[in-house]
Amino acid sequence: MNDAATQSLTLENVSIRLAGHELLQVNTRIAPGEVISVMGPSGSGKSTLLAFVAGFLDSAFDARGEVRLGKQDLLALPAEQRGIGLLFQDPLLFPHLSVAGNLRFGLPRHVPDKHRQVAQALEQVGLAGFEHRDPATLSGGQQARVALMRLLLSQPRAVLLDEPFSKLDTTLRQEMRALVFGQLHEAGLPTLLVTHDEADAAAAGGPIIALG
């Protein structure tokens, strides 16, 4: 594990307003391997907060405060240089690439022996031998596993989760919670989870920030 992956993600005096109305105020520090959950009704600013941290907040919003990873000011960096990994409701796999192609897309250019890295990642989530499969032929759970491993192979320094389990059935949701939170904890990645589901927050095991 590289040192960058073991730094805390800090949101200090973060305030986001829209048309003069304050949506949220957040002060929190997310330790390496910790998952902090953000909960609140629709329109309370949950996904807006993730967009601010990730670097793609719409200019219609007025956002202030500090976002740091370790001592580095993330707001001074463009989105692609922040080292933030994102996992959404949909796996968002590239339909024109094989499973292996999707995973290789996540790998940094300097990583040696990409074939072995991909094979190990698939084996880790019970998908050994799936390299040449078309993502369209995978089940929802299998697609979610590929999306998770693509995220981890990209070597993020922190992770944002936007309702990643909401479209899975109950049994699969429990399975994916255990897999995702286990992998992120093992990788030592500070993680911010947005969810409507109290069971998601309970499974994450960290503090909960209630909005709105």
Short mmCIF file of C-alpha atoms in Angstrom, two decimals:
data_model
loop_
_atom_site.label_atom_id
_atom_site.label_comp_id
_atom_site.label_asym_id
_atom_site.label_seq_id
_atom_site.Cartn_x
_atom_site.Cartn_y
_atom_site.Cartn_z
CA MET A 1 0.00 0.00 0.00
CA ASN A 2 1.40 3.41 -0.86
CA ASP A 3 1.62 6.19 1.71
CA ALA A 4 -0.86 8.37 -0.18
CA ALA A 5 -3.57 5.80 0.39
CA THR A 6 -3.14 5.99 4.17
CA GLN A 7 -3.90 9.68 4.62
CA SER A 8 -7.05 11.13 6.16
CA LEU A 9 -9.63 13.01 4.10
CA THR A 10 -10.63 16.23 5.87
CA LEU A 11 -13.63 18.45 5.10
CA GLU A 12 -13.29 21.67 7.08
CA ASN A 13 -15.98 24.35 7.25
CA VAL A 14 -17.51 23.10 4.01
CA SER A 15 -20.63 25.08 3.12
CA ILE A 16 -22.64 24.75 -0.08
CA ARG A 17 -25.35 27.21 -1.10
CA LEU A 18 -27.73 27.39 -4.06
CA ALA A 19 -29.54 30.61 -4.96
CA GLY A 20 -28.68 32.02 -1.55
CA HIS A 21 -30.06 29.00 0.32
CA GLU A 22 -27.62 26.97 2.39
CA LEU A 23 -27.87 23.26 1.56
CA LEU A 24 -25.33 21.93 4.02
CA GLN A 25 -22.47 22.55 6.40
CA VAL A 26 -19.95 19.80 7.05
CA ASN A 27 -16.92 19.41 9.28
CA THR A 28 -15.41 15.96 9.39
CA ARG A 29 -12.20 13.97 9.22
CA ILE A 30 -12.25 10.51 7.65
CA ALA A 31 -9.42 8.29 8.83
CA PRO A 32 -7.69 5.75 6.56
CA GLY A 33 -9.95 2.73 6.16
CA GLU A 34 -12.93 4.51 7.74
CA VAL A 35 -16.31 4.99 6.05
CA ILE A 36 -18.40 8.01 7.03
CA SER A 37 -22.01 7.95 5.85
CA VAL A 38 -23.97 11.01 4.73
CA MET A 39 -27.73 10.60 5.02
CA GLY A 40 -30.66 12.88 4.31
CA PRO A 41 -33.77 13.32 2.19
CA SER A 42 -33.64 14.00 -1.54
CA GLY A 43 -32.52 17.55 -2.21
CA SER A 44 -30.54 17.84 1.03
CA GLY A 45 -27.24 18.05 -0.84
CA LYS A 46 -25.76 14.58 -0.41
CA SER A 47 -24.64 14.05 -4.01
CA THR A 48 -23.77 17.75 -4.27
CA LEU A 49 -21.24 17.24 -1.47
CA LEU A 50 -19.63 14.36 -3.37
CA ALA A 51 -19.46 16.47 -6.53
CA PHE A 52 -17.68 19.22 -4.59
CA VAL A 53 -15.09 16.82 -3.15
CA ALA A 54 -14.57 15.10 -6.51
CA GLY A 55 -14.17 18.37 -8.40
CA PHE A 56 -17.16 18.47 -10.73
CA LEU A 57 -19.65 20.64 -8.84
CA ASP A 58 -21.89 22.70 -11.12
CA SER A 59 -21.00 26.40 -11.15
CA ALA A 60 -24.56 27.25 -10.09
CA PHE A 61 -23.57 26.25 -6.54
CA ASP A 62 -21.58 28.45 -4.19
CA ALA A 63 -19.21 26.17 -2.28
CA ARG A 64 -16.73 27.20 0.38
CA GLY A 65 -14.42 25.53 2.84
CA GLU A 66 -11.39 23.25 2.67
CA VAL A 67 -10.97 19.69 1.42
CA ARG A 68 -7.62 18.08 2.21
CA LEU A 69 -6.08 14.66 1.74
CA GLY A 70 -3.35 14.54 4.29
CA LYS A 71 -1.86 18.02 3.96
CA GLN A 72 -2.71 18.43 0.28
CA ASP A 73 -5.38 20.94 -0.73
CA LEU A 74 -7.60 19.00 -3.13
CA LEU A 75 -9.58 22.07 -4.18
CA ALA A 76 -6.43 23.45 -5.80
CA LEU A 77 -6.30 20.44 -8.15
CA PRO A 78 -8.43 19.60 -11.20
CA ALA A 79 -10.73 16.61 -10.76
CA GLU A 80 -8.48 14.18 -12.64
CA GLN A 81 -5.53 14.92 -10.35
CA ARG A 82 -7.33 14.54 -7.01
CA GLY A 83 -6.96 10.76 -6.81
CA ILE A 84 -10.62 10.29 -5.88
CA GLY A 85 -12.28 6.99 -6.76
CA LEU A 86 -16.03 6.98 -7.46
CA LEU A 87 -18.59 4.20 -7.25
CA PHE A 88 -22.18 4.92 -8.35
CA GLN A 89 -25.59 3.20 -8.40
CA ASP A 90 -24.78 1.79 -11.85
CA PRO A 91 -21.53 -0.09 -12.53
CA LEU A 92 -20.89 2.10 -15.62
CA LEU A 93 -18.76 -0.56 -17.32
CA PHE A 94 -17.60 0.23 -20.84
CA PRO A 95 -19.79 -1.88 -23.18
CA HIS A 96 -17.16 -1.93 -25.95
CA LEU A 97 -14.50 -3.44 -23.67
CA SER A 98 -14.22 -6.94 -22.23
CA VAL A 99 -14.14 -7.47 -18.48
CA ALA A 100 -10.34 -7.46 -18.63
CA GLY A 101 -10.42 -4.33 -20.77
CA ASN A 102 -12.53 -2.55 -18.18
CA LEU A 103 -10.09 -3.48 -15.44
CA ARG A 104 -7.03 -2.53 -17.48
CA PHE A 105 -8.64 0.87 -18.04
CA GLY A 106 -8.41 1.48 -14.30
CA LEU A 107 -4.74 0.55 -14.04
CA PRO A 108 -2.19 3.38 -14.03
CA ARG A 109 0.15 3.32 -17.01
CA HIS A 110 3.24 2.60 -14.94
CA VAL A 111 1.86 -0.64 -13.44
CA PRO A 112 3.83 -3.66 -14.73
CA ASP A 113 2.30 -6.98 -15.77
CA LYS A 114 -1.24 -5.73 -16.19
CA HIS A 115 -2.47 -9.19 -17.20
CA ARG A 116 -1.47 -10.63 -13.82
CA GLN A 117 -2.98 -7.69 -11.95
CA VAL A 118 -6.30 -8.17 -13.75
CA ALA A 119 -6.31 -11.94 -13.15
CA GLN A 120 -5.61 -11.47 -9.44
CA ALA A 121 -8.33 -8.84 -9.10
CA LEU A 122 -10.93 -11.12 -10.70
CA GLU A 123 -9.89 -14.07 -8.56
CA GLN A 124 -10.19 -11.88 -5.47
CA VAL A 125 -13.91 -11.32 -6.13
CA GLY A 126 -14.77 -14.82 -7.34
CA LEU A 127 -14.64 -14.04 -11.07
CA ALA A 128 -11.51 -15.97 -12.08
CA GLY A 129 -11.47 -16.69 -15.81
CA PHE A 130 -13.91 -13.88 -16.70
CA GLU A 131 -11.29 -11.81 -18.56
CA HIS A 132 -12.83 -12.22 -22.02
CA ARG A 133 -16.47 -11.94 -20.99
CA ASP A 134 -18.68 -9.21 -22.43
CA PRO A 135 -19.92 -7.03 -19.49
CA ALA A 136 -23.47 -7.32 -20.92
CA THR A 137 -23.44 -11.06 -20.16
CA LEU A 138 -22.73 -10.54 -16.46
CA SER A 139 -25.31 -10.45 -13.70
CA GLY A 140 -25.86 -7.23 -11.76
CA GLY A 141 -23.77 -8.53 -8.89
CA GLN A 142 -20.93 -9.57 -11.18
CA GLN A 143 -20.94 -6.16 -12.86
CA ALA A 144 -20.80 -4.49 -9.44
CA ARG A 145 -17.76 -6.61 -8.52
CA VAL A 146 -15.96 -5.65 -11.72
CA ALA A 147 -16.72 -1.96 -11.08
CA LEU A 148 -15.33 -2.26 -7.54
CA MET A 149 -12.10 -3.89 -8.70
CA ARG A 150 -11.68 -1.34 -11.50
CA LEU A 151 -11.92 1.35 -8.83
CA LEU A 152 -9.33 -0.32 -6.59
CA LEU A 153 -6.93 -1.04 -9.46
CA SER A 154 -6.90 2.70 -10.26
CA GLN A 155 -5.09 3.19 -6.92
CA PRO A 156 -7.30 5.99 -5.56
CA ARG A 157 -6.26 7.95 -2.50
CA ALA A 158 -9.84 8.32 -1.23
CA VAL A 159 -13.23 6.96 -2.31
CA LEU A 160 -16.73 8.42 -2.76
CA LEU A 161 -19.72 6.06 -2.83
CA ASP A 162 -23.00 7.41 -4.26
CA GLU A 163 -25.83 4.98 -3.38
CA PRO A 164 -23.75 2.05 -4.73
CA PHE A 165 -26.09 -0.68 -3.43
CA SER A 166 -29.49 0.85 -4.16
CA LYS A 167 -30.24 -1.13 -7.33
CA LEU A 168 -29.27 -4.54 -5.93
CA ASP A 169 -31.73 -7.02 -4.43
CA THR A 170 -31.65 -7.56 -0.66
CA THR A 171 -29.39 -10.62 -0.57
CA LEU A 172 -26.93 -9.20 -3.08
CA ARG A 173 -26.93 -5.87 -1.29
CA GLN A 174 -25.73 -7.50 1.93
CA GLU A 175 -23.05 -9.41 0.04
CA MET A 176 -21.80 -6.32 -1.80
CA ARG A 177 -21.75 -4.21 1.36
CA ALA A 178 -19.47 -6.74 3.02
CA LEU A 179 -17.24 -6.94 -0.06
CA VAL A 180 -16.98 -3.19 -0.70
CA PHE A 181 -16.45 -2.09 2.90
CA GLY A 182 -14.03 -4.96 3.51
CA GLN A 183 -11.93 -4.08 0.46
CA LEU A 184 -11.87 -0.36 1.27
CA HIS A 185 -10.91 -1.01 4.89
CA GLU A 186 -8.15 -3.40 3.82
CA ALA A 187 -6.83 -0.84 1.33
CA GLY A 188 -6.81 1.84 4.03
CA LEU A 189 -8.89 4.26 1.98
CA PRO A 190 -10.88 7.08 3.61
CA THR A 191 -14.40 6.80 2.22
CA LEU A 192 -17.46 9.04 2.08
CA LEU A 193 -20.75 7.17 1.51
CA VAL A 194 -23.99 8.81 0.43
CA THR A 195 -27.08 6.68 1.08
CA HIS A 196 -30.79 6.70 1.87
CA ASP A 197 -30.53 3.26 3.48
CA GLU A 198 -29.84 3.05 7.21
CA ALA A 199 -28.63 -0.53 6.72
CA ASP A 200 -25.88 0.76 4.41
CA ALA A 201 -24.70 3.18 7.09
CA ALA A 202 -24.88 0.48 9.75
CA ALA A 203 -22.80 -1.89 7.61
CA ALA A 204 -20.24 0.86 6.94
CA GLY A 205 -19.68 1.01 10.68
CA GLY A 206 -18.50 4.62 10.86
CA PRO A 207 -20.01 7.93 11.96
CA ILE A 208 -23.15 9.26 10.27
CA ILE A 209 -23.64 12.84 9.07
CA ALA A 210 -27.35 13.74 8.86
CA LEU A 211 -28.31 16.46 6.38
CA GLY A 212 -31.54 18.38 6.00
#
